[in-house]
């Protein structure tokens, strides 16, 4: 990929210890030609080179989000938005309104990031209530990319009844008589309904990619790691790349599972020619596996039972042999695996498999990493991650979004210890910041603020302030740390620093992320986003 020539002027924070501050960055053909004082930078580019110099701008390496569902962000406009719903009645009213506005759309889908504690009734809506909101039209609510809630019509179309057995790795929630309530726990159960939802065409997916990119660029994000990308979406990414529709660097993590092995993933990637579709802007990342559930969902795999349950330790969504096979095959082909592992038991299981693979071949630098890893990882797990060279993709916005829910489920001490950024860093483990959006805020400034303050939604006091990190460490999460998780250095996409020879990916802000007042970040604005020397976003 070739880029443009540009001179960027401002208070430059390079993230390079050899020269942490500068006045300007000179860009030639999409790469940094000079970093230093304004006179030297001007001398490094031809006369007449365009200048980007918003008054008061702080210039940084382009932000990297190590875990953001770009396509999901783009498709949100076509769905009912329920993340901020306050009651079951509110949910049903929004669905009814959507049904009236879109009478020709057969299926009604919604993003439902709420928890029972967010709703006035302190419970989830039932299949019957969702049916009454849109009679005769199938409804499926997506709960945080893990669970689903279906109405009676959707359950009927999927053939789910009292006699339907739970699929391996998933659960159909039921009333005492066995009748499904509508709640489908984890991917294998939701997949029973997904199997009868009509697939969008490729152009629709490309439109979602376009919309998702625009939102991320407005947050100053120049590289996004999109996890859990199935075959049809991999093909859409490749088509978007060939059409010249990609505007930021994207790492697409192909989704593996019990029924999709590594050989199938490689055939899919080869078939759509993803790695050659848009060199410099698109590449395949590590395989993504979902090993357990979520903390706010009460389904993360824990070594001790979840409080208030009859010995329930959480959900193991994949067979251990599946995780082992994916990891061994990926390593053999010089690739990595990112494993969604929230609970301590899932973290330990993942690291034990990683260690098995590493015994035959070092895995450091291949892309193996832990995703989330926020409920109770112990010192031994952290030491193992450091020894193996396994980084963590961590998401401050998640703790902000569900901190109160974790207190309700686990009690304050355990909730305060969740997302232990301080402990991971002190253990010498590389941590890359991400948002896990949409749902949680995708703003990098919000993520930096939360990592520094440990504030959570609906509470004035910080939750677990001993796990807060410093301003420089928080900025590193979304630059050097996330770039490491994304594998950018290995791919030639830069290490998250501004130095000569690096790709010219930059973010310009009107606030200094190293400000001693973290609350100032919440009012901060992205002024411009530059990818390979091209201005891809500018504040109007």
Coordinates of C-alpha atoms in Angstrom, one line a residue:
X1 CA 0.0 0.0 0.0
X2 CA 1.3 3.4 -0.9
X3 CA 0.1 6.6 0.8
X4 CA 0.4 10.3 0.6
X5 CA 2.8 13.1 1.5
X6 CA 1.8 15.2 4.5
X7 CA 3.2 17.5 7.2
X8 CA 1.5 17.1 10.5
X9 CA 2.2 19.8 13.1
X10 CA 1.3 19.9 16.8
X11 CA 2.4 18.7 20.2
X12 CA 3.7 15.3 19.1
X13 CA 3.7 12.4 21.6
X14 CA 5.8 9.7 19.7
X15 CA 5.6 6.8 22.2
X16 CA 9.3 6.4 21.3
X17 CA 11.6 6.5 24.4
X18 CA 14.5 7.8 22.2
X19 CA 12.5 11.0 21.4
X20 CA 9.2 11.2 23.2
X21 CA 8.2 14.8 22.1
X22 CA 8.4 16.6 18.8
X23 CA 6.9 19.5 16.9
X24 CA 6.0 17.9 13.6
X25 CA 5.9 14.7 11.6
X26 CA 6.9 14.6 8.0
X27 CA 5.3 11.9 5.8
X28 CA 6.5 10.7 2.4
X29 CA 4.6 8.1 0.4
X30 CA 2.7 7.0 3.5
X31 CA 5.7 6.5 5.8
X32 CA 7.3 8.8 8.4
X33 CA 10.3 10.6 6.9
X34 CA 11.1 12.8 9.9
X35 CA 10.0 13.4 13.4
X36 CA 11.4 16.5 15.2
X37 CA 11.3 20.2 15.1
X38 CA 9.1 22.0 12.6
X39 CA 12.0 23.3 10.5
X40 CA 13.6 19.8 10.1
X41 CA 10.2 18.2 9.3
X42 CA 9.5 20.8 6.6
X43 CA 12.9 20.2 5.1
X44 CA 12.0 16.5 4.7
X45 CA 9.1 17.0 2.4
X46 CA 8.7 18.8 -1.0
X47 CA 7.6 22.4 -1.1
X48 CA 3.9 22.6 -1.3
X49 CA 3.3 19.4 0.7
X50 CA -0.2 19.7 2.4
X51 CA 0.0 20.6 6.1
X52 CA -2.3 19.3 8.8
X53 CA -2.0 21.7 11.8
X54 CA -5.3 22.1 13.8
X55 CA -4.7 24.7 16.6
X56 CA -3.8 23.0 19.9
X57 CA -3.6 19.6 18.4
X58 CA -1.9 16.7 20.3
X59 CA -0.4 14.3 17.7
X60 CA -0.2 10.6 18.6
X61 CA 0.4 7.3 16.9
X62 CA -2.8 6.0 15.4
X63 CA -5.0 4.3 17.9
X64 CA -5.3 0.5 17.7
X65 CA -8.3 -1.4 19.0
X66 CA -7.2 -4.9 19.7
X67 CA -10.8 -6.3 19.8
X68 CA -13.7 -4.5 18.2
X69 CA -16.5 -6.0 16.1
X70 CA -16.3 -3.6 13.2
X71 CA -19.0 -5.3 11.1
X72 CA -21.4 -5.5 14.1
X73 CA -20.9 -1.7 14.5
X74 CA -21.8 -1.2 10.9
X75 CA -24.9 -3.3 11.0
X76 CA -26.3 -1.7 14.2
X77 CA -28.3 0.8 12.2
X78 CA -30.4 -2.0 10.6
X79 CA -31.3 -3.4 14.0
X80 CA -33.4 -2.4 17.0
X81 CA -31.2 -0.7 19.5
X82 CA -31.9 -2.0 23.0
X83 CA -28.6 -1.5 24.8
X84 CA -30.0 1.3 26.9
X85 CA -33.5 -0.2 27.4
X86 CA -34.9 0.4 30.9
X87 CA -37.8 -2.1 31.1
X88 CA -39.4 -5.0 29.4
X89 CA -42.2 -2.6 28.3
X90 CA -39.6 -0.3 26.8
X91 CA -38.0 -3.3 24.9
X92 CA -41.4 -4.4 23.5
X93 CA -42.4 -0.8 22.6
X94 CA -39.2 -0.4 20.6
X95 CA -39.7 -3.7 18.8
X96 CA -43.3 -2.8 18.0
X97 CA -42.2 0.6 16.6
X98 CA -39.5 -1.0 14.5
X99 CA -42.0 -3.5 13.1
X100 CA -44.4 -0.7 12.1
X101 CA -41.6 1.3 10.4
X102 CA -40.4 -1.8 8.5
X103 CA -43.4 -3.8 7.5
X104 CA -41.6 -5.7 4.7
X105 CA -38.8 -7.0 6.9
X106 CA -39.6 -10.5 7.9
X107 CA -37.1 -10.9 10.7
X108 CA -36.6 -8.4 13.5
X109 CA -33.1 -8.5 15.1
X110 CA -31.9 -6.3 17.9
X111 CA -28.7 -5.6 19.8
X112 CA -29.5 -6.2 23.5
X113 CA -26.6 -5.3 25.7
X114 CA -28.8 -4.9 28.8
X115 CA -28.6 -7.1 31.9
X116 CA -31.6 -8.0 34.1
X117 CA -30.5 -5.4 36.7
X118 CA -30.8 -2.7 34.1
X119 CA -34.5 -3.3 33.6
X120 CA -37.3 -2.2 36.0
X121 CA -38.7 -5.8 36.2
X122 CA -35.2 -7.1 37.1
X123 CA -35.6 -9.9 34.6
X124 CA -35.3 -10.6 30.9
X125 CA -38.2 -10.5 28.4
X126 CA -39.9 -13.7 27.6
X127 CA -40.7 -15.3 24.3
X128 CA -44.4 -14.6 24.8
X129 CA -43.8 -10.9 25.5
X130 CA -41.6 -10.5 22.4
X131 CA -44.3 -12.3 20.4
X132 CA -46.9 -9.8 21.5
X133 CA -44.6 -7.0 20.4
X134 CA -44.5 -8.3 16.8
X135 CA -47.1 -11.0 16.3
X136 CA -46.2 -13.6 13.7
X137 CA -42.8 -12.1 12.9
X138 CA -39.7 -13.8 14.1
X139 CA -37.7 -11.8 16.7
X140 CA -34.1 -12.5 17.9
X141 CA -32.3 -10.4 20.4
X142 CA -28.5 -10.6 20.4
X143 CA -27.2 -10.5 24.0
X144 CA -23.6 -9.3 23.9
X145 CA -22.6 -11.7 21.1
X146 CA -23.1 -14.7 23.3
X147 CA -26.8 -15.4 24.3
X148 CA -30.0 -14.7 22.4
X149 CA -33.7 -14.2 23.2
X150 CA -36.2 -15.4 20.7
X151 CA -39.9 -14.9 20.4
X152 CA -42.4 -17.8 19.9
X153 CA -42.4 -17.5 16.1
X154 CA -38.6 -17.7 15.9
X155 CA -38.6 -20.7 18.3
X156 CA -41.2 -22.4 16.1
X157 CA -39.3 -21.7 12.9
X158 CA -36.1 -23.2 14.5
X159 CA -38.0 -26.2 15.7
X160 CA -37.2 -25.5 19.3
X161 CA -39.8 -27.0 21.7
X162 CA -40.0 -28.6 25.1
X163 CA -38.6 -31.8 23.5
X164 CA -35.5 -30.2 21.9
X165 CA -32.3 -31.3 23.7
X166 CA -29.7 -28.8 24.7
X167 CA -26.9 -28.6 22.1
X168 CA -23.4 -29.4 23.3
X169 CA -21.9 -26.2 24.8
X170 CA -25.2 -24.4 24.9
X171 CA -28.5 -24.4 26.9
X172 CA -32.1 -23.7 26.1
X173 CA -33.6 -22.0 29.1
X174 CA -36.9 -23.6 30.2
X175 CA -39.8 -23.2 32.5
X176 CA -40.4 -26.0 35.1
X177 CA -42.6 -27.8 32.5
X178 CA -39.8 -27.8 29.9
X179 CA -41.3 -25.1 27.7
X180 CA -38.5 -22.8 26.4
X181 CA -38.6 -19.3 27.9
X182 CA -37.0 -17.8 24.9
X183 CA -33.5 -17.4 26.4
X184 CA -30.8 -19.2 24.5
X185 CA -27.5 -19.5 26.4
X186 CA -24.3 -19.3 24.5
X187 CA -23.5 -19.7 20.8
X188 CA -24.5 -23.3 20.2
X189 CA -28.0 -22.7 21.4
X190 CA -28.4 -19.4 19.5
X191 CA -27.1 -21.1 16.4
X192 CA -30.3 -23.2 16.4
X193 CA -32.2 -20.0 15.5
X194 CA -29.4 -18.4 13.5
X195 CA -29.7 -21.4 11.1
X196 CA -33.1 -20.2 9.9
X197 CA -32.4 -16.5 9.8
X198 CA -31.9 -15.4 6.1
X199 CA -28.3 -14.5 5.3
X200 CA -27.6 -10.9 4.2
X201 CA -26.1 -10.5 0.7
X202 CA -22.5 -9.6 0.2
X203 CA -23.3 -5.9 -0.7
X204 CA -25.1 -5.5 2.6
X205 CA -22.1 -6.8 4.5
X206 CA -19.8 -4.5 2.5
X207 CA -22.1 -1.6 3.5
X208 CA -21.8 -2.6 7.1
X209 CA -18.0 -2.6 6.8
X210 CA -18.1 0.9 5.3
X211 CA -20.3 2.2 8.1
X212 CA -18.2 0.5 10.8
X213 CA -15.0 1.9 9.5
X214 CA -16.4 5.4 9.5
X215 CA -17.3 5.1 13.2
X216 CA -13.9 3.8 14.2
X217 CA -12.1 6.5 12.2
X218 CA -14.0 9.1 14.1
X219 CA -12.6 7.6 17.3
X220 CA -9.0 8.0 15.9
X221 CA -8.6 4.3 15.3
X222 CA -6.3 3.4 12.5
X223 CA -6.0 -0.4 13.0
X224 CA -9.0 -2.5 14.1
X225 CA -8.9 -6.2 15.0
X226 CA -12.3 -7.7 14.2
X227 CA -12.7 -10.9 16.0
X228 CA -15.1 -13.8 15.3
X229 CA -15.4 -13.3 11.6
X230 CA -17.3 -16.2 9.9
X231 CA -16.7 -17.3 6.3
X232 CA -19.3 -15.1 4.6
X233 CA -17.9 -12.0 6.4
X234 CA -14.3 -12.9 5.4
X235 CA -15.4 -13.0 1.8
X236 CA -17.1 -9.6 2.3
X237 CA -13.9 -8.1 3.7
X238 CA -12.0 -9.4 0.7
X239 CA -14.5 -8.0 -1.7
X240 CA -14.5 -4.7 0.0
X241 CA -10.7 -4.7 -0.2
X242 CA -10.7 -5.4 -3.9
X243 CA -13.3 -2.7 -4.5
X244 CA -11.0 -0.1 -2.7
X245 CA -13.6 0.4 0.1
X246 CA -11.2 -0.1 3.0
X247 CA -10.1 3.0 4.8
X248 CA -8.4 1.7 7.9
X249 CA -6.2 -1.3 8.6
X250 CA -8.2 -4.3 9.6
X251 CA -7.1 -7.6 11.0
X252 CA -9.9 -10.2 10.5
X253 CA -9.9 -13.1 12.9
X254 CA -11.6 -16.1 11.3
X255 CA -14.0 -17.9 13.7
X256 CA -13.3 -21.5 14.5
X257 CA -15.3 -24.0 16.5
X258 CA -16.2 -27.6 17.1
X259 CA -17.6 -27.8 13.6
X260 CA -15.1 -25.5 11.8
X261 CA -11.5 -26.8 12.0
X262 CA -8.3 -25.1 11.0
X263 CA -8.2 -26.7 7.5
X264 CA -11.6 -25.3 6.8
X265 CA -10.5 -21.9 7.9
X266 CA -7.4 -22.0 5.6
X267 CA -9.6 -23.1 2.7
X268 CA -11.9 -20.2 3.3
X269 CA -9.1 -17.7 3.5
X270 CA -7.5 -19.1 0.3
X271 CA -10.8 -19.2 -1.5
X272 CA -11.5 -15.5 -1.0
X273 CA -7.8 -14.6 -1.3
X274 CA -8.2 -12.3 1.7
X275 CA -4.5 -11.6 2.3
X276 CA -4.0 -10.3 -1.2
X277 CA -7.3 -8.4 -1.5
X278 CA -5.9 -5.1 -0.1
X279 CA -2.2 -5.3 0.9
X280 CA -1.4 -3.0 3.7
X281 CA -5.0 -2.6 4.7
X282 CA -6.4 -6.1 5.3
X283 CA -5.0 -9.4 6.5
X284 CA -6.1 -12.5 8.3
X285 CA -5.4 -12.6 12.0
X286 CA -5.3 -15.4 14.5
X287 CA -8.1 -17.8 14.8
X288 CA -10.8 -16.8 17.2
X289 CA -12.3 -19.3 19.6
X290 CA -15.0 -18.9 22.2
X291 CA -14.1 -21.1 25.2
X292 CA -16.5 -19.8 27.8
X293 CA -19.3 -17.3 28.4
X294 CA -19.3 -13.9 30.0
X295 CA -19.0 -12.4 33.5
X296 CA -22.1 -10.1 33.2
X297 CA -24.0 -13.1 31.7
X298 CA -23.1 -15.3 34.7
X299 CA -21.7 -18.0 32.3
X300 CA -17.9 -17.5 32.5
X301 CA -16.1 -20.7 33.4
X302 CA -14.9 -20.4 37.1
X303 CA -13.0 -22.8 39.3
X304 CA -15.6 -22.2 42.1
X305 CA -19.3 -22.3 41.5
X306 CA -21.2 -19.1 40.7
X307 CA -22.8 -17.7 43.9
X308 CA -26.4 -18.5 44.3
X309 CA -26.3 -21.5 41.9
X310 CA -26.5 -25.2 42.6
X311 CA -22.8 -25.9 41.8
X312 CA -22.8 -24.2 38.4
X313 CA -19.2 -23.3 37.3
X314 CA -20.1 -21.6 34.1
X315 CA -20.2 -22.7 30.5
X316 CA -17.5 -24.4 28.4
X317 CA -18.6 -23.6 24.9
X318 CA -15.9 -25.6 23.1
X319 CA -14.5 -29.1 23.7
X320 CA -11.0 -29.0 25.0
X321 CA -9.8 -31.2 22.2
X322 CA -11.1 -28.6 19.7
X323 CA -9.1 -25.9 21.4
X324 CA -6.0 -28.1 21.3
X325 CA -6.4 -29.1 17.7
X326 CA -6.9 -25.5 16.5
X327 CA -3.9 -24.3 18.5
X328 CA -1.6 -27.1 17.2
X329 CA -2.6 -26.6 13.6
X330 CA -2.3 -22.8 13.7
X331 CA 1.1 -23.0 15.2
X332 CA 2.2 -25.5 12.6
X333 CA 1.3 -23.0 9.9
X334 CA 2.9 -20.0 11.7
X335 CA -0.4 -18.5 12.9
X336 CA -1.9 -17.9 16.3
X337 CA -5.1 -18.3 18.2
X338 CA -7.0 -15.8 20.3
X339 CA -9.1 -17.5 22.9
X340 CA -12.1 -15.8 24.6
X341 CA -11.5 -16.9 28.2
X342 CA -13.2 -14.8 30.8
X343 CA -13.2 -17.0 34.0
X344 CA -10.2 -18.2 35.8
X345 CA -10.8 -21.8 34.9
X346 CA -11.1 -20.9 31.2
X347 CA -7.9 -18.8 31.5
X348 CA -6.0 -21.7 33.1
X349 CA -7.3 -24.2 30.5
X350 CA -6.3 -22.0 27.6
X351 CA -2.8 -21.4 29.0
X352 CA -2.3 -25.2 29.6
X353 CA -3.1 -25.8 25.9
X354 CA -0.9 -23.0 24.8
X355 CA 1.9 -24.5 27.0
X356 CA 1.4 -27.9 25.4
X357 CA 1.8 -26.4 21.9
X358 CA 4.8 -24.3 23.0
X359 CA 6.6 -27.4 24.2
X360 CA 7.0 -28.4 20.6
X361 CA 7.4 -25.0 19.0
X362 CA 7.7 -21.5 20.6
X363 CA 4.4 -19.6 20.1
X364 CA 5.6 -16.1 21.1
X365 CA 5.0 -13.6 18.3
X366 CA 2.6 -15.9 16.3
X367 CA -0.6 -14.2 17.5
X368 CA -1.6 -16.5 20.4
X369 CA -3.3 -14.3 23.0
X370 CA -5.9 -14.3 25.8
X371 CA -9.1 -12.4 25.1
X372 CA -10.8 -10.6 28.1
X373 CA -9.1 -12.8 30.9
X374 CA -10.7 -10.6 33.5
X375 CA -12.3 -12.8 36.2
X376 CA -9.8 -14.1 38.8
X377 CA -6.6 -14.8 36.8
X378 CA -4.0 -15.8 39.5
X379 CA -0.3 -15.1 39.8
X380 CA 0.5 -18.6 38.3
X381 CA -1.5 -17.8 35.2
X382 CA 0.1 -14.5 34.8
X383 CA 3.6 -16.0 35.1
X384 CA 2.7 -18.6 32.5
X385 CA 1.5 -15.9 30.1
X386 CA 4.7 -14.0 30.5
X387 CA 6.9 -17.1 30.1
X388 CA 5.1 -18.1 26.9
X389 CA 5.0 -14.6 25.5
X390 CA 1.2 -14.5 25.4
X391 CA -0.3 -11.1 25.6
X392 CA -3.8 -10.1 26.8
X393 CA -6.5 -8.2 24.9
X394 CA -8.2 -6.3 27.7
X395 CA -11.2 -4.0 27.5
X396 CA -11.7 -1.3 30.1
X397 CA -15.0 -0.3 28.5
X398 CA -16.4 -3.7 29.5
X399 CA -15.7 -3.1 33.2
X400 CA -17.4 0.3 32.9
X401 CA -20.5 -1.2 31.3
X402 CA -21.1 -4.1 33.6
X403 CA -19.3 -3.3 36.9
X404 CA -22.5 -3.0 38.9
X405 CA -23.8 -6.3 37.4
X406 CA -20.6 -8.1 38.6
X407 CA -21.1 -6.7 42.1
X408 CA -24.6 -8.2 42.1
X409 CA -23.4 -11.6 40.8
X410 CA -20.1 -12.0 42.7
X411 CA -19.9 -9.4 45.5
X412 CA -17.8 -6.3 45.6
X413 CA -14.4 -7.8 46.4
X414 CA -14.5 -10.2 43.4
X415 CA -15.9 -7.5 41.1
X416 CA -13.2 -5.0 42.2
X417 CA -10.5 -7.5 41.3
X418 CA -11.9 -8.0 37.8
X419 CA -10.0 -6.7 34.8
X420 CA -6.7 -6.6 36.7
X421 CA -4.7 -4.4 34.4
X422 CA -2.3 -3.4 37.1
X423 CA -1.5 -7.0 38.0
X424 CA -1.1 -8.1 34.4
X425 CA 1.4 -5.2 33.7
X426 CA 3.2 -5.8 36.9
X427 CA 3.6 -9.4 35.9
X428 CA 5.4 -8.4 32.8
X429 CA 2.6 -9.4 30.4
X430 CA 1.9 -7.2 27.3
X431 CA -1.6 -5.8 27.5
X432 CA -3.4 -4.5 24.4
X433 CA -6.4 -2.2 24.8
X434 CA -9.7 -2.8 23.0
X435 CA -13.4 -1.9 23.4
X436 CA -15.3 -5.0 22.5
X437 CA -17.7 -2.6 20.9
X438 CA -20.4 -2.1 19.8
X439 CA -22.2 -2.0 23.1
X440 CA -19.5 -0.9 25.3
X441 CA -18.2 2.6 24.3
X442 CA -15.8 2.4 21.4
X443 CA -14.1 5.7 22.2
X444 CA -10.4 5.2 22.9
X445 CA -10.4 8.3 25.1
X446 CA -13.2 6.6 27.2
X447 CA -11.1 3.5 27.5
X448 CA -8.0 5.4 28.6
X449 CA -10.1 7.3 31.1
X450 CA -11.6 4.1 32.6
X451 CA -8.2 2.3 32.8
X452 CA -6.9 5.3 34.8
X453 CA -10.0 5.8 37.0
X454 CA -11.7 2.4 37.4
X455 CA -15.0 4.2 37.2
X456 CA -18.1 2.1 36.3
X457 CA -21.5 3.1 34.9
X458 CA -24.0 4.1 37.7
X459 CA -21.4 4.4 40.5
X460 CA -19.5 7.4 41.7
X461 CA -16.7 5.5 43.5
X462 CA -14.0 3.6 41.5
X463 CA -14.3 -0.1 41.5
X464 CA -11.0 -1.7 42.4
X465 CA -8.8 1.4 42.4
X466 CA -5.7 -0.6 43.2
X467 CA -6.0 -2.1 39.6
X468 CA -5.9 1.4 38.0
X469 CA -2.9 2.1 35.8
X470 CA -1.0 5.3 35.0
X471 CA -1.6 7.8 32.2
X472 CA 1.4 6.6 30.1
X473 CA 0.4 3.0 30.6
X474 CA -3.2 3.6 29.6
X475 CA -2.0 5.4 26.4
X476 CA 0.3 2.5 25.7
X477 CA -2.7 0.1 25.9
X478 CA -4.2 1.6 22.7
X479 CA -0.9 2.2 20.9
X480 CA 2.1 -0.1 21.5
X481 CA 0.3 -2.7 23.5
X482 CA -2.6 -3.1 21.1
X483 CA -0.3 -3.0 18.1
X484 CA 1.6 -6.0 19.6
X485 CA -1.7 -8.0 20.1
X486 CA -2.7 -7.1 16.5
X487 CA 0.6 -8.4 15.2
X488 CA 1.3 -5.1 13.5
X489 CA 5.1 -5.2 13.8
X490 CA 5.3 -8.6 12.2
X491 CA 3.1 -7.5 9.4
X492 CA 5.0 -4.3 8.7
X493 CA 2.1 -2.2 10.0
X494 CA 4.1 -0.4 12.7
X495 CA 4.7 -0.9 16.4
X496 CA 2.5 1.9 17.6
X497 CA 5.2 4.6 17.7
X498 CA 6.1 7.6 15.6
X499 CA 9.6 7.1 14.3
X500 CA 11.3 7.4 10.9
X501 CA 10.4 4.5 8.6
X502 CA 7.2 3.6 10.4
X503 CA 3.8 3.7 8.6
X504 CA 2.3 7.2 8.9
X505 CA -0.8 6.3 11.0
X506 CA -1.6 9.2 13.3
X507 CA -4.4 10.5 15.6
X508 CA -4.9 14.2 16.4
X509 CA -6.7 15.2 19.5
X510 CA -7.7 18.4 21.2
X511 CA -6.8 16.9 24.6
X512 CA -3.5 15.4 26.0
X513 CA -4.2 11.8 27.0
X514 CA -1.4 12.3 29.6
X515 CA -3.2 15.1 31.3
X516 CA -3.2 14.8 35.1
X517 CA -7.0 15.2 35.1
X518 CA -8.4 12.0 33.6
X519 CA -11.9 13.4 33.5
X520 CA -10.8 15.9 30.9
X521 CA -10.6 13.0 28.5
X522 CA -14.3 12.5 28.5
X523 CA -14.8 15.9 26.8
X524 CA -11.9 15.3 24.4
X525 CA -12.4 15.3 20.6
X526 CA -10.6 13.5 17.8
X527 CA -9.6 16.2 15.3
X528 CA -8.2 14.0 12.6
X529 CA -7.3 10.5 11.8
X530 CA -4.5 9.7 9.3
X531 CA -3.8 6.3 7.7
X532 CA -0.7 5.8 5.6
X533 CA -0.4 9.6 5.3
X534 CA -4.0 10.0 4.0
X535 CA -6.5 12.0 6.1
X536 CA -9.3 9.5 6.6
X537 CA -11.3 11.6 9.1
X538 CA -11.4 15.2 10.0
X539 CA -13.7 17.0 12.4
X540 CA -16.1 19.2 10.5

